[in-house]
Structure formats: structure tokens, C-alpha cells
């Protein structure tokens, strides 16, 4: 207890544990089969992706490790399959399992980064709009309306095309991931902004906020210590569900050829490459990345739905 | 009474305070539905003085503008016009007001431990230097309001309404105020708890020399607390006077009505005052005396002319055509 009081001048925060009411969430987690299964699968997928360099038989980015003689090998259990190419190889002799593990890594990183960026944009916009009201509110929320009236994919295409044109040619490969993150974030911040704004308006009029105002606590601190923590619960749920969406959007963009380049394939890029061989009989080149993508998005969504049910007191 | 003297004995002097709210629909709706802007006159030309170290109570029905006055006085709202002047304290600085709110549930941040809630004013105003001093002060405040040191570790939801109100009081005291605005601090509480909290507030007033602007709709609570009472009706003060004088000889017909509705002075009544007749809408206040549609002694003059405020020999100020100087 002395630790948080010792920060003199700073307004204290309650402990993280209390904030998410851990015990309630944990209890309901241990009583939901689908949540447990989804969490286990997600944990396996994430761990495999994180430790891809240790697990994968091959580094798919390293051209020297690719063997053209091993191109288009079918999965192990099919006739002609070969160890260690468990899920077969693509037309360049790239091991599919390795490509998928590394691709999942890229997809997850881009998904997380874009959710984080859109959270920052959306929550800042929502807090300012709700707290200050007036024309700030009007401008921010009309911007949000405009964003929502354009389909997500279109915004992402617009942003990534524009930024790509602005970037010098030698940076394009490197910047591809950053462009994707920016594009997805700019197309998905509105939901957070609206949620946070609504909650901020509710909290702002509560008397504890007015008590803080009477003490002339600066707006910045009122927002950070009083209002923000009370908006986190709905935002957490939205962010989980949007993480799944972000991975899908990234895959779509990469599939359309405006996402990750073939040299650093994400799951979407792999699907795009594999798609060309679907009818030539090399089904494994496309099927396994598709399965991996679906699995990833489905378990994330199951967890998001479960979290929403747990944290929404109206449904309990 | 000279102005010099008045400055010495009054903690707060308010003159001609006006607050209007713009309650118009958004401009697009107004445009489509061809509605004009709408204004609500919540506080209309109010003047009063709060005696230093004393307690002035504002009473009146729901919606008559009591909370708006409280918020104007504390600076949460800014007035459209009028003057507010706080006296200066012993340290030479003008007094500033802290507030105790009506709702014991909304007035404490549910995510903060009680000790941090009470410590917030101390930290913000830099009233203590070290963390240990702050801790010590928090414990002292908790004891002052009748809670224990260990209660500081708890969260607000672990307390009852009355205890929460004690926490609110401790937080208000933490800023070492001289002036407290209490907006119906007990109307959300059970009758038995009400009395405890009110007694605590009286004790603190004596102990720390506090000045109260006390707001209530409950005449028996007000009698217990105040030195002076101002009766509000539809954004105006219709009668103001010393507590005993006002209870003994209510002059304004509305005050008389309020006093009649107290069933038993020993047993505080929790329900809102329901005097005969509807409260008129503050959007369209009646012409002349705002009370005339409900007044049993209204005359033709009452609906035409707004009665002026008259100061009687007893010091009571009253706004009614029928009340003559005596
Ligand atoms: N922020 C606001 N915006 C618009 N109208 C308001 C606002 N605050 C108060 N009003 C209106 O002003 C009038 C006076 O309200 P106020 O809250 O001061 O009444 P009150 O005497 O405190 O009533 P109660 O006993 O119910 O608390 C009411 O008609 C109310 O609707
Ligand atoms: S002025 Fe007339 S209507 Fe108003 S309170 Fe007096 S008698 Fe009643
Ligand atoms: Mg009120």
C-alpha cells in the first residue's frame, strides 16, 4: 500500500487486479468449455508463432534454404511427401509449415499493432469528444461518421495506396507492415471512439468527477485517472473482437496484393500465392494457410464473445 | 447595517444571481421543426448572505433551482449575471467552497480505495508533503467522521449510504475548507442514518468553524441545521429569515404551505414536498407572482405584478403583495 501512496503529487490508481475484477472473470472462464478450448488453441497458435524460429524446420525468408528440387511436394501423408516437409512445399521449395508459422507471426503482430494504434486514436478521440463536448465533439464525431460511411477495405486500400506512393521505392518492402497497421487502424478507430465517448459523457456528469473539478484537478488528470479507467471494460471487449477483424482485414489486403509482399508473406499473402495453384492440384499450398487463418480468427472471436458476455452485467 | 460590518459577518454575499440554461434542440432539429431556441430560467435574480460560521439553508420543491445555486456558488456553473463575493479567511485568502453531494453512490469513484479518495484533495492542493504525512492525515480524517483507519483500504461499494456520505464529508474536509455547500446530503439516506450524519455535520461545524450553505427540501432537517432559511420557488427566493422567526411566523403563503405539510417535526419526512396543485413549468413561469396559480390568497394584482422583496423589522425578507410592513 505504501508504494502507490509514495508517488507524491501523482493521483493514485487502483491495482490492476481490482480493475478487471479478476476473480469474476476467472470463475466464469473456468466454467465455460468453449472459452477454455479457444484459449488453449489460441495459446498453441501464438506460442508456435512466437517461437517459429525454433520450431520451424526452415527459415522461409532465407532464399539459401530453399531447394528448388523440393518444390511442390505434397504433405507427408500423401504419396511423394517427404520429411521434414510436414505440410508439403510450395513452388519454390518453401516448407509450408514454416511459411505458415512465420506468416501467423506477421499476421498476429500486424493485428495487435493495428488494434493498439486504433485504440490510441479511438480512445483519445472518444475521451476528448465526450469530455469537452461542443465543436470538438462535433468535428471528431462527424469525422467518425465519414469514416464509417466508407467501407473498411476501401479505406485500407486508399491509405495503403497513398502511403505507398509517398514512400520511396526502397522503403516500400520494409514499410509494408507499417502501412497495413496504419490503414487498418484508421478504418477501425470509430467504434472505440463512440464507445468511449458515450461512457465518458456518463462519467463526466457523475458527482465524483465534479468533486475532482472543484479541487481544480487538471482535465488531463481527470480524464486519465477518473474517466479512462471507467471506460476500459467495453473497450476491452471491442478490442478483442476487433483483433480478429484486423487479422482478417490484413489477410484481405494481402490477398488483394496491397499488403505484405511475397518476400515476407503473411497468411493473406500465402493464400494469394496458393490460390494460383488451387486448380493445378497443389491444394496444400492454399488450404493450410486458409485453415490456419480461420482457426486463428474463430478462436479470437469465441474469446471476444465470451468476454463480452462476462463483462456485460446486463446479460448476466 | 453598514457595508463594512456586513463584510465582516458574512462568509458569502450573493446579489442578483441569474442562471439560464439553453435547452434548445440541436440546430438541425430546430431548423426542420421550425422551433425557436428555448431557454430555461433556473435561477432568477437571487440574493442572499451566508453568515460566517453559520448555516443558511435553501429549501423548496424539486426543480426550483436549489442545486443550480449550489453549483453556481461552488463555481461548477458560471452565472449569466449577478455578483458573488466570498469573504476572506483568517489567512487573507478568499474562502473557496467545497461541496457534499446528494448521491452517496455517484459521488465516490468506484475504482478508488477510500484512502486515495480522501487523499486526492490533499495531494492536489499540496497540503501535506510526504506520503507518510498524507497517510496520517487520511487516518485522522477517517476518525473525525467516525470511520476506522482500516476503512481506508476498502472500496466505496463496501460501505452503506450513510458511511459513504461520511467518506464524502471526509474528502471535503481534506481540502481544509471554511465553506461547505451541502446539496441534500441526507435525502438519499434512511431516517435513522440521516440524524447521525446531520449531527456529525453540526459537530464538525463547531469544531472547525465551518460555514454551511445547506440545501434540502425537508423542513424538519432544515430546522435542525440552519441559522437562516431561504425559501425558493421557481428560481426565486420568496422568503428569507431567521430559522425560529420563519417557523414561528411564516409570512409568505408558500412558506406557510410548506410548514403545513410537515406531519411531525420530530419525525423527519423523506418524501418530496407536495403542496396542493402542480408546480408550473420553469419554461413558462406564470406572469406576476410565480406562485399565484397555487396561492390561496391570490388577488388580481398578483397575476399582473411581480411582488418586490420587502425587508421586515424582524430581518425577514419576503416577496408578497399581501405582506405589509408591521
Ligand atoms: N445542466 C442543466 N441543463 C439544463 N437544465 C437544467 C440543468 N440543471 C438543472 N436544470 C433545470 O433547472 C431547473 C432547476 O434544477 P435544479 O437541479 O437546480 O433543481 P433542484 O431544486 O435542485 O431540484 P431537486 O430537489 O430535484 O434536486 C430544473 O427545471 C432543471 O430541469
Ligand atoms: S403575491 Fe399574491 S400570489 Fe404571490 S404569494 Fe403573495 S398573495 Fe400569493
Ligand atoms: Mg437538486
XYZ file of C-alpha atoms in Angstrom, chain B residues 158-294:
137
model
C -18.158 -1.971 0.663
C -19.933 0.816 2.550
C -23.518 1.759 3.274
C -25.068 5.009 2.104
C -24.503 6.749 5.416
C -20.884 5.616 5.605
C -20.312 6.778 2.035
C -21.652 10.163 2.971
C -19.162 10.206 5.839
C -16.412 9.479 3.312
C -17.678 12.363 1.164
C -17.532 14.616 4.190
C -14.000 13.447 4.960
C -12.966 14.210 1.392
C -14.494 17.664 1.615
C -12.721 18.284 4.928
C -9.431 17.099 3.453
C -9.159 20.305 1.445
C -9.372 22.235 4.724
C -12.293 24.361 3.571
C -14.014 27.095 5.525
C -17.151 26.949 3.443
C -19.143 23.838 2.597
C -22.041 23.593 0.205
C -24.172 20.588 1.103
C -26.653 19.673 -1.595
C -29.255 17.452 0.078
C -26.536 15.416 1.810
C -29.019 13.219 3.641
C -32.036 12.934 1.385
C -30.860 9.587 -0.002
C -30.409 8.111 3.472
C -32.617 6.232 5.896
C -34.216 8.353 8.561
C -32.117 6.921 11.412
C -28.896 7.407 9.457
C -29.956 10.920 8.436
C -29.887 12.086 12.016
C -26.392 10.647 12.602
C -24.957 12.343 9.541
C -26.651 15.641 10.381
C -25.311 15.519 13.919
C -21.848 14.800 12.578
C -22.134 17.841 10.335
C -23.211 20.040 13.240
C -20.312 18.795 15.318
C -17.828 19.472 12.531
C -19.240 22.950 12.081
C -18.482 23.797 15.702
C -15.143 22.015 15.669
C -13.731 23.610 12.511
C -15.744 26.830 12.406
C -17.307 25.879 9.088
C -19.873 27.907 7.212
C -22.618 25.912 5.522
C -24.846 26.572 2.593
C -27.263 23.762 3.208
C -29.813 22.562 0.717
C -32.839 20.460 1.464
C -36.465 20.009 0.658
C -37.153 18.737 4.156
C -38.291 21.444 6.571
C -37.544 19.444 9.715
C -33.972 18.752 8.615
C -33.556 22.408 7.797
C -34.814 23.464 11.200
C -32.260 21.222 12.853
C -29.371 22.639 10.824
C -29.807 26.271 9.992
C -29.498 29.752 11.415
C -31.247 31.287 8.459
C -33.579 29.847 5.869
C -34.275 30.970 2.327
C -37.401 29.543 0.726
C -37.147 29.170 -3.033
C -39.936 28.935 -5.535
C -39.361 28.598 -9.271
C -35.890 30.077 -9.307
C -36.619 32.921 -6.889
C -36.288 33.402 -3.162
C -39.749 34.188 -1.839
C -38.915 34.464 1.837
C -35.731 34.572 3.854
C -35.380 34.898 7.564
C -34.008 33.573 10.844
C -34.983 29.966 11.429
C -37.060 30.455 14.572
C -38.755 33.546 13.203
C -39.618 31.769 9.975
C -41.049 28.749 11.756
C -42.922 30.850 14.282
C -44.288 33.444 11.869
C -44.124 32.303 8.257
C -45.137 35.325 6.181
C -45.229 34.125 2.594
C -48.198 31.901 1.618
C -45.781 29.392 0.091
C -43.771 29.139 3.308
C -46.985 28.625 5.220
C -47.905 25.839 2.815
C -44.500 24.191 3.286
C -44.824 24.274 7.053
C -48.303 22.796 6.956
C -47.042 19.794 5.038
C -44.722 18.724 7.856
C -46.679 15.986 9.591
C -44.471 15.732 12.642
C -41.426 17.782 13.403
C -39.815 15.075 15.481
C -40.036 12.609 12.627
C -38.269 13.883 9.522
C -40.255 13.365 6.382
C -38.415 11.856 3.455
C -40.846 12.424 0.603
C -40.696 15.471 -1.561
C -42.937 18.315 -0.551
C -46.217 18.003 -2.332
C -48.156 21.150 -1.840
C -51.546 21.481 -3.471
C -51.509 21.999 -7.212
C -48.943 21.400 -9.898
C -45.569 23.083 -9.965
C -45.657 25.293 -13.062
C -43.119 24.579 -15.786
C -39.957 26.659 -15.459
C -40.101 27.162 -19.246
C -43.222 29.272 -18.960
C -43.234 30.834 -15.498
C -46.596 32.408 -14.620
C -46.961 36.140 -15.022
C -46.743 38.358 -11.955
C -46.086 36.417 -8.770
C -44.854 32.983 -9.838
C -46.827 31.405 -7.004
C -50.215 32.883 -7.929
C -51.722 29.806 -9.670
C -51.402 27.888 -6.406
